[in-house]
Coordinates of C-alpha atoms and ligand atoms in Angstrom, one line a residue:
M3 CA 151.6 54.9 -0.4
I4 CA 149.8 58.1 -1.4
R5 CA 146.6 58.0 1.1
L6 CA 143.9 60.6 -1.7
A7 CA 141.0 61.7 -0.5
D8 CA 137.5 60.3 0.5
R9 CA 135.3 62.3 -2.6
I10 CA 138.4 61.4 -4.8
E11 CA 138.2 57.2 -3.9
T12 CA 134.6 57.0 -4.2
L13 CA 134.4 59.2 -8.1
E14 CA 134.4 56.6 -10.4
G15 CA 135.7 58.3 -14.4
S16 CA 133.4 59.2 -16.6
K17 CA 131.2 56.0 -18.1
T18 CA 131.9 57.0 -21.7
I19 CA 135.3 59.3 -22.1
A20 CA 136.5 55.1 -19.7
L21 CA 134.6 53.3 -23.3
F22 CA 136.1 55.5 -25.8
S23 CA 139.6 55.0 -25.0
E24 CA 138.4 51.2 -25.3
V25 CA 137.7 52.3 -28.6
R26 CA 140.5 53.7 -30.0
R27 CA 142.8 50.4 -27.3
R28 CA 140.3 48.2 -29.6
L29 CA 141.0 50.6 -33.5
A30 CA 145.1 51.2 -32.1
A31 CA 144.1 47.2 -32.3
G32 CA 143.5 46.9 -35.4
Q33 CA 139.9 45.0 -34.8
D34 CA 136.8 46.4 -36.7
V35 CA 135.2 48.4 -33.7
I36 CA 131.3 50.2 -35.6
N37 CA 132.1 53.2 -32.0
F38 CA 128.2 54.4 -31.7
G39 CA 129.5 55.2 -28.0
V40 CA 130.8 58.5 -28.3
G41 CA 128.5 61.0 -28.6
E42 CA 130.7 63.1 -30.5
P43 CA 129.8 63.8 -34.3
A44 CA 131.7 63.1 -37.2
Y45 CA 131.3 65.4 -39.3
E46 CA 135.4 68.0 -39.8
T47 CA 135.9 70.8 -38.1
P48 CA 134.4 73.4 -41.4
E49 CA 138.3 75.1 -42.5
A50 CA 137.5 78.6 -41.3
V51 CA 137.5 77.6 -38.4
V52 CA 141.0 75.8 -38.7
G53 CA 142.2 79.2 -40.5
G54 CA 140.4 81.2 -37.5
T55 CA 142.3 79.3 -34.9
C56 CA 146.0 79.1 -37.3
T57 CA 145.8 82.6 -37.6
A58 CA 145.3 83.4 -34.6
L59 CA 148.1 81.4 -33.3
E60 CA 150.5 83.3 -35.9
A61 CA 149.8 86.3 -35.2
G62 CA 150.7 85.5 -31.4
E63 CA 147.5 84.7 -29.5
T64 CA 149.6 82.4 -27.4
R65 CA 150.0 84.6 -24.1
Y66 CA 147.0 84.2 -21.3
G67 CA 143.9 86.2 -22.0
E68 CA 141.0 87.7 -19.8
V69 CA 139.7 84.9 -17.6
A70 CA 136.6 84.5 -18.7
G71 CA 136.8 84.8 -22.3
L72 CA 137.7 86.8 -25.4
G73 CA 135.9 90.1 -25.3
A74 CA 134.7 89.5 -28.7
L75 CA 134.2 86.4 -28.5
R76 CA 132.0 87.0 -25.1
Q77 CA 129.9 89.5 -27.4
Q78 CA 129.1 88.3 -30.3
L79 CA 127.8 85.3 -27.2
A80 CA 125.5 87.7 -26.1
R81 CA 123.9 89.0 -28.7
G82 CA 122.1 85.6 -29.2
F83 CA 120.0 86.4 -25.6
A84 CA 118.0 89.2 -24.6
G85 CA 119.0 91.8 -22.7
A86 CA 122.0 90.1 -21.0
G87 CA 125.2 91.6 -21.0
V88 CA 128.6 90.6 -22.0
D89 CA 129.2 90.3 -17.6
Q90 CA 127.6 87.6 -17.8
V91 CA 128.4 85.3 -20.3
L92 CA 131.9 83.1 -19.1
V93 CA 133.4 80.9 -21.8
G94 CA 134.7 77.6 -20.1
N95 CA 136.4 74.4 -21.3
G96 CA 133.5 73.1 -22.8
S97 CA 129.9 72.3 -21.0
K98 CA 131.7 69.9 -19.1
Q99 CA 133.5 72.1 -16.4
L100 CA 130.5 75.5 -16.5
L101 CA 128.6 72.1 -15.0
Y102 CA 132.0 71.7 -12.5
S103 CA 131.7 75.0 -11.6
A104 CA 127.8 76.3 -11.1
F105 CA 127.6 72.8 -8.2
Q106 CA 131.1 74.2 -7.2
I107 CA 129.5 77.8 -6.0
L108 CA 126.1 77.1 -6.0
C109 CA 125.8 74.4 -3.5
N110 CA 127.3 73.5 0.0
P111 CA 128.0 70.3 2.3
G112 CA 124.0 68.5 2.7
D113 CA 123.3 70.2 -0.2
E114 CA 120.7 68.3 -2.7
V115 CA 120.6 68.8 -6.8
L116 CA 117.6 67.6 -8.2
I117 CA 118.2 65.7 -11.7
P118 CA 115.8 64.2 -13.7
V119 CA 117.0 60.5 -15.3
P120 CA 117.9 58.6 -17.4
S121 CA 120.2 62.3 -18.0
W122 CA 124.0 62.8 -18.8
V123 CA 126.6 60.4 -17.1
S124 CA 128.5 63.6 -14.9
F125 CA 125.8 65.7 -13.4
A126 CA 126.3 63.6 -10.5
A127 CA 129.4 62.9 -9.9
Q128 CA 129.5 66.6 -9.9
V129 CA 127.0 68.0 -7.4
R130 CA 128.6 64.5 -5.3
L131 CA 132.2 67.2 -6.0
S132 CA 129.8 69.8 -4.4
G133 CA 129.6 67.6 -0.9
A134 CA 125.9 68.3 -2.3
R135 CA 123.9 65.0 -3.1
P136 CA 121.8 64.1 -6.6
V137 CA 118.1 63.6 -5.6
F138 CA 117.3 61.2 -9.7
I139 CA 113.9 62.1 -10.3
P140 CA 112.3 59.6 -13.2
T141 CA 110.8 60.5 -16.7
K142 CA 107.7 59.6 -17.5
G143 CA 108.0 58.8 -21.4
H144 CA 111.6 60.3 -21.6
Q145 CA 109.7 63.9 -20.2
L146 CA 109.7 65.9 -17.7
D147 CA 107.8 64.4 -14.5
L148 CA 106.6 67.8 -13.2
G149 CA 104.8 66.4 -10.5
A150 CA 107.8 64.4 -9.1
L151 CA 110.0 66.8 -9.7
A152 CA 107.6 69.5 -7.4
A153 CA 107.0 67.0 -5.3
G154 CA 111.3 66.1 -4.9
V155 CA 111.9 69.6 -3.7
T156 CA 113.0 69.8 0.3
D157 CA 114.4 72.7 2.4
R158 CA 117.9 71.0 1.7
T159 CA 117.4 71.1 -2.2
R160 CA 118.8 74.2 -4.2
A161 CA 118.6 73.7 -8.1
I162 CA 116.9 71.2 -10.9
V163 CA 119.4 70.4 -13.7
I164 CA 117.7 69.8 -17.3
N165 CA 119.2 68.9 -20.2
S166 CA 116.9 69.3 -23.7
P167 CA 117.4 68.1 -26.0
N168 CA 118.5 64.9 -24.1
N169 CA 121.4 62.8 -24.0
P170 CA 121.4 60.6 -23.7
T171 CA 116.8 60.1 -24.4
G172 CA 117.2 62.5 -27.6
A173 CA 114.3 63.9 -26.3
V174 CA 113.1 67.9 -26.0
Y175 CA 111.2 69.6 -23.6
P176 CA 107.9 71.4 -24.8
F177 CA 107.6 75.1 -23.5
A178 CA 104.6 75.3 -21.2
D179 CA 107.0 72.1 -19.9
L180 CA 110.1 75.1 -18.8
E181 CA 107.2 77.3 -17.9
H182 CA 106.1 75.2 -15.2
L183 CA 109.7 74.2 -14.0
G184 CA 110.4 77.4 -14.4
A185 CA 107.5 78.9 -11.9
L186 CA 108.5 76.1 -9.1
V187 CA 112.1 77.1 -9.3
V188 CA 110.7 81.0 -8.9
D189 CA 108.8 80.2 -6.1
K190 CA 110.9 78.2 -4.2
G191 CA 113.3 80.3 -5.2
L192 CA 115.8 78.0 -6.7
T193 CA 118.0 77.5 -9.5
L194 CA 117.5 76.4 -13.0
I195 CA 120.4 75.4 -14.8
S196 CA 119.5 75.2 -18.0
D197 CA 123.1 72.3 -20.2
E198 CA 121.5 73.1 -23.9
A199 CA 124.2 70.8 -25.0
Y200 CA 122.7 69.7 -27.9
G201 CA 120.4 73.0 -28.7
Y202 CA 121.2 72.5 -32.5
F203 CA 119.7 69.4 -32.9
T204 CA 116.4 69.2 -33.4
Y205 CA 114.5 67.4 -36.7
D206 CA 111.0 67.6 -37.8
G207 CA 110.5 71.4 -37.4
L208 CA 110.1 71.2 -34.1
A209 CA 112.9 74.3 -32.0
A210 CA 114.1 73.6 -29.0
M211 CA 112.9 76.8 -26.5
S212 CA 115.3 77.3 -24.4
P213 CA 113.9 79.3 -20.8
Y214 CA 115.7 81.6 -21.2
A215 CA 113.0 82.5 -23.2
I216 CA 111.2 83.2 -19.5
E217 CA 112.1 86.7 -18.7
T218 CA 110.5 86.2 -15.0
L219 CA 113.0 83.8 -14.7
R220 CA 116.1 85.0 -15.5
D221 CA 117.5 85.6 -12.3
H222 CA 117.8 81.5 -11.3
L223 CA 118.7 80.2 -15.3
L224 CA 121.4 78.8 -15.6
V225 CA 122.0 78.7 -19.2
I226 CA 125.3 76.0 -20.1
R227 CA 126.3 76.1 -24.5
S228 CA 128.8 74.0 -26.0
F229 CA 130.2 74.5 -29.4
S230 CA 131.6 70.4 -29.8
K231 CA 128.3 69.5 -31.1
H232 CA 127.0 72.0 -33.4
H233 CA 130.2 73.9 -34.4
A234 CA 132.3 70.4 -34.8
M235 CA 134.6 71.3 -31.8
T236 CA 134.5 68.9 -29.3
G237 CA 138.5 69.0 -29.4
F238 CA 138.5 72.2 -29.2
R239 CA 137.1 72.7 -25.1
V240 CA 135.1 76.2 -25.7
G241 CA 131.6 76.3 -23.9
Y242 CA 129.8 79.6 -22.5
A243 CA 127.7 79.9 -19.9
V244 CA 124.6 82.9 -19.7
G245 CA 123.3 83.5 -16.2
P246 CA 122.6 86.3 -13.6
R247 CA 126.0 88.9 -12.6
P248 CA 126.1 87.4 -8.9
L249 CA 126.3 83.9 -10.1
I250 CA 128.5 84.8 -13.0
A251 CA 131.2 86.9 -11.4
A252 CA 131.9 84.3 -8.8
M253 CA 131.9 81.8 -11.3
I254 CA 135.2 83.8 -13.1
R255 CA 136.3 84.3 -10.0
L256 CA 136.6 80.5 -10.0
Q257 CA 138.0 79.9 -13.2
S258 CA 140.9 82.8 -12.3
H259 CA 142.1 79.4 -9.5
L260 CA 141.3 76.7 -11.5
C261 CA 142.5 77.8 -14.7
G262 CA 142.5 81.2 -15.8
N263 CA 141.8 81.0 -18.7
V264 CA 140.3 78.5 -22.2
C265 CA 142.6 78.2 -24.5
T266 CA 142.9 82.4 -26.5
F267 CA 143.8 80.4 -29.8
A268 CA 140.5 78.0 -29.7
Q269 CA 138.3 81.0 -28.9
H270 CA 140.0 82.6 -31.8
G271 CA 138.7 79.1 -33.5
A272 CA 135.0 80.0 -31.4
L273 CA 134.9 84.1 -32.7
A274 CA 135.3 82.1 -36.4
A275 CA 132.8 79.3 -35.5
L276 CA 130.4 82.2 -35.7
Q277 CA 130.6 83.7 -38.8
V278 CA 130.9 79.9 -40.6
P279 CA 127.5 80.2 -42.9
E280 CA 124.2 78.4 -40.4
S281 CA 123.9 76.6 -44.7
I282 CA 126.4 74.2 -43.8
W283 CA 125.7 73.5 -39.9
G284 CA 122.2 73.3 -41.4
A285 CA 122.6 70.8 -44.5
R286 CA 124.8 68.7 -41.7
R287 CA 121.8 69.1 -38.9
S288 CA 119.6 67.8 -42.1
E289 CA 121.8 64.4 -42.7
L290 CA 122.0 63.8 -38.7
M291 CA 117.7 63.9 -39.2
A292 CA 118.1 61.6 -41.8
K293 CA 119.8 59.2 -40.0
R294 CA 117.8 58.7 -37.1
D295 CA 115.1 58.6 -39.0
W296 CA 117.1 55.6 -41.4
A297 CA 118.3 53.9 -37.6
Y298 CA 115.4 54.7 -35.8
S299 CA 112.9 52.5 -38.5
R300 CA 115.9 49.6 -38.2
I301 CA 116.1 49.7 -34.4
R302 CA 113.0 49.7 -33.9
R303 CA 111.6 46.6 -35.3
H304 CA 114.2 45.1 -33.3
L305 CA 113.4 47.4 -29.3
P306 CA 111.3 49.4 -28.5
C307 CA 112.2 52.8 -28.6
I308 CA 110.3 55.7 -28.1
K309 CA 111.5 58.5 -31.1
P310 CA 114.3 61.1 -30.9
Q311 CA 113.0 64.6 -31.1
G312 CA 116.7 66.4 -30.7
A313 CA 120.3 65.0 -30.3
F314 CA 122.2 62.3 -31.8
Y315 CA 120.5 58.9 -29.7
L316 CA 118.6 56.3 -30.0
Y317 CA 117.8 54.8 -25.9
P318 CA 115.9 51.9 -26.9
D319 CA 115.3 49.8 -25.2
I320 CA 117.6 46.4 -24.1
R321 CA 115.1 44.1 -21.4
A322 CA 113.8 41.9 -23.6
C323 CA 117.0 40.8 -25.0
L324 CA 118.8 40.4 -22.0
A325 CA 119.8 36.5 -20.3
A326 CA 118.5 35.6 -17.3
D327 CA 120.8 38.3 -13.6
E328 CA 122.3 39.6 -17.4
A329 CA 122.4 43.6 -16.8
D330 CA 122.9 46.6 -19.3
T331 CA 126.8 46.6 -18.8
D332 CA 126.5 42.5 -19.7
F333 CA 124.9 43.3 -23.3
C334 CA 127.5 45.5 -24.2
A335 CA 130.1 44.2 -22.8
R336 CA 128.2 41.1 -25.1
L337 CA 128.2 43.9 -28.1
L338 CA 131.7 44.6 -27.9
E339 CA 133.3 41.0 -27.9
S340 CA 130.7 39.6 -30.9
A341 CA 129.3 41.9 -33.1
R342 CA 132.3 44.7 -32.7
V343 CA 130.3 47.2 -31.8
A344 CA 130.3 49.6 -28.7
V345 CA 127.4 51.5 -27.3
V346 CA 126.5 52.9 -24.3
P347 CA 124.6 51.4 -20.7
G348 CA 122.3 52.9 -19.9
S349 CA 122.5 52.3 -16.9
A350 CA 125.6 54.7 -16.8
F351 CA 122.7 57.3 -17.3
G352 CA 121.6 55.8 -14.5
G353 CA 118.8 54.2 -16.5
G354 CA 119.6 50.8 -16.8
G355 CA 118.9 48.0 -19.2
H356 CA 118.7 50.3 -21.5
V357 CA 121.5 50.9 -24.9
R358 CA 122.5 54.4 -25.7
I359 CA 123.8 54.5 -29.9
C360 CA 125.4 57.3 -31.8
Y361 CA 123.8 57.9 -35.0
A362 CA 126.2 60.2 -35.5
V363 CA 128.8 58.7 -37.7
P364 CA 129.4 58.3 -41.8
Q365 CA 126.4 56.6 -43.5
A366 CA 128.4 53.0 -44.1
Q367 CA 129.8 52.7 -40.6
L368 CA 125.7 52.8 -39.5
E369 CA 124.8 50.6 -42.3
E370 CA 127.1 47.9 -40.4
G371 CA 127.6 48.9 -37.0
I372 CA 122.9 48.8 -37.3
G373 CA 122.9 44.9 -39.4
R374 CA 125.6 44.0 -37.2
M375 CA 123.7 44.4 -34.2
E376 CA 120.4 43.5 -35.8
Q377 CA 121.9 39.4 -36.5
F378 CA 123.4 39.9 -32.3
L379 CA 120.1 41.1 -31.5
Ligands
LIG419 N1 129.0 64.1 -24.2 C1 129.6 63.2 -24.4 C2 128.5 61.9 -24.7 O1 128.0 61.8 -23.3 C3 131.2 62.8 -24.4 C4 131.7 62.5 -23.9 C5 130.8 63.1 -22.5 O2 132.2 63.8 -22.2 O3 130.5 62.3 -21.7 O4 128.8 61.0 -24.9

């Protein structure tokens, strides 16, 4: 019998990915499932992106590339960060791999990383894989509890991870809170990891501010962004990190052993995505805002729900609908079995008693799925 390492024996697979596999299996078996589970916008990848990728393939861009990413891509990305040099940008296989690398580089065994909850499913697992301990910090109405964060810092704390707009709640943190948090991070000599995968998706004219705008924080800040959601390129696996030179240099060293480089022609696709007119993305964002409004107005008739300001999820409270001894996981299993609607249980995000509904699906599916949920409720 093959013996696995202890840290892998205790590692659970990603719950969002597991649900996606289950939905795929059911769809392949002919079941009529509405998938509100996976966080993937239903939009087509723009033709220009596909074209840029194909052109690169035809031009023979099929060989090893620079570990840190395509020079032209890094240059363009650096322009979005005032004062940042190309050597402060690293292209990785999606945000996921970059976050994994960041924890490997920042944490020693026994260190601690503060994570406001609810939080994306992979933060805690990735922290544990580095040998560090995730310390979960409750939020208030889905917003940062700055007092609780300050109280959570110990001499083992190395980093704080934030994700605004937030997956799963859709909360967007006000800039004043980021400033307070930034002051704490600098004062305690920590690193702030800002996962901005949903940075483009804010609504009602609200801008998602990046803590990168706080100049005094930049030596303590790692920003991680992704082409996946904004540019409808989830399968390309292209994300990027921007941070202080020593941190990025260490991440590049790790990447040289981990994957060598991100698929070269996928990076050309990303380069092409940066040329797509803003109006295309803006129209999609407006559509998503309309879907948020529609889905929110329906769901709140049945369940308490804080109106999300960003991302593309609703995160209603289902506690009043749970049968005795029923957990949110059981509720989601029941919903999938009887109504054929897939949603993710809040407990996957350390949140319990809630479900995450992804509304970035075609309107007809949204209406059908919410209608089924209403009947079920
Ligand atoms: N980030 C998306 C989600 O939360 C995709 C799946 C994953 O990587 O977790 O659904």
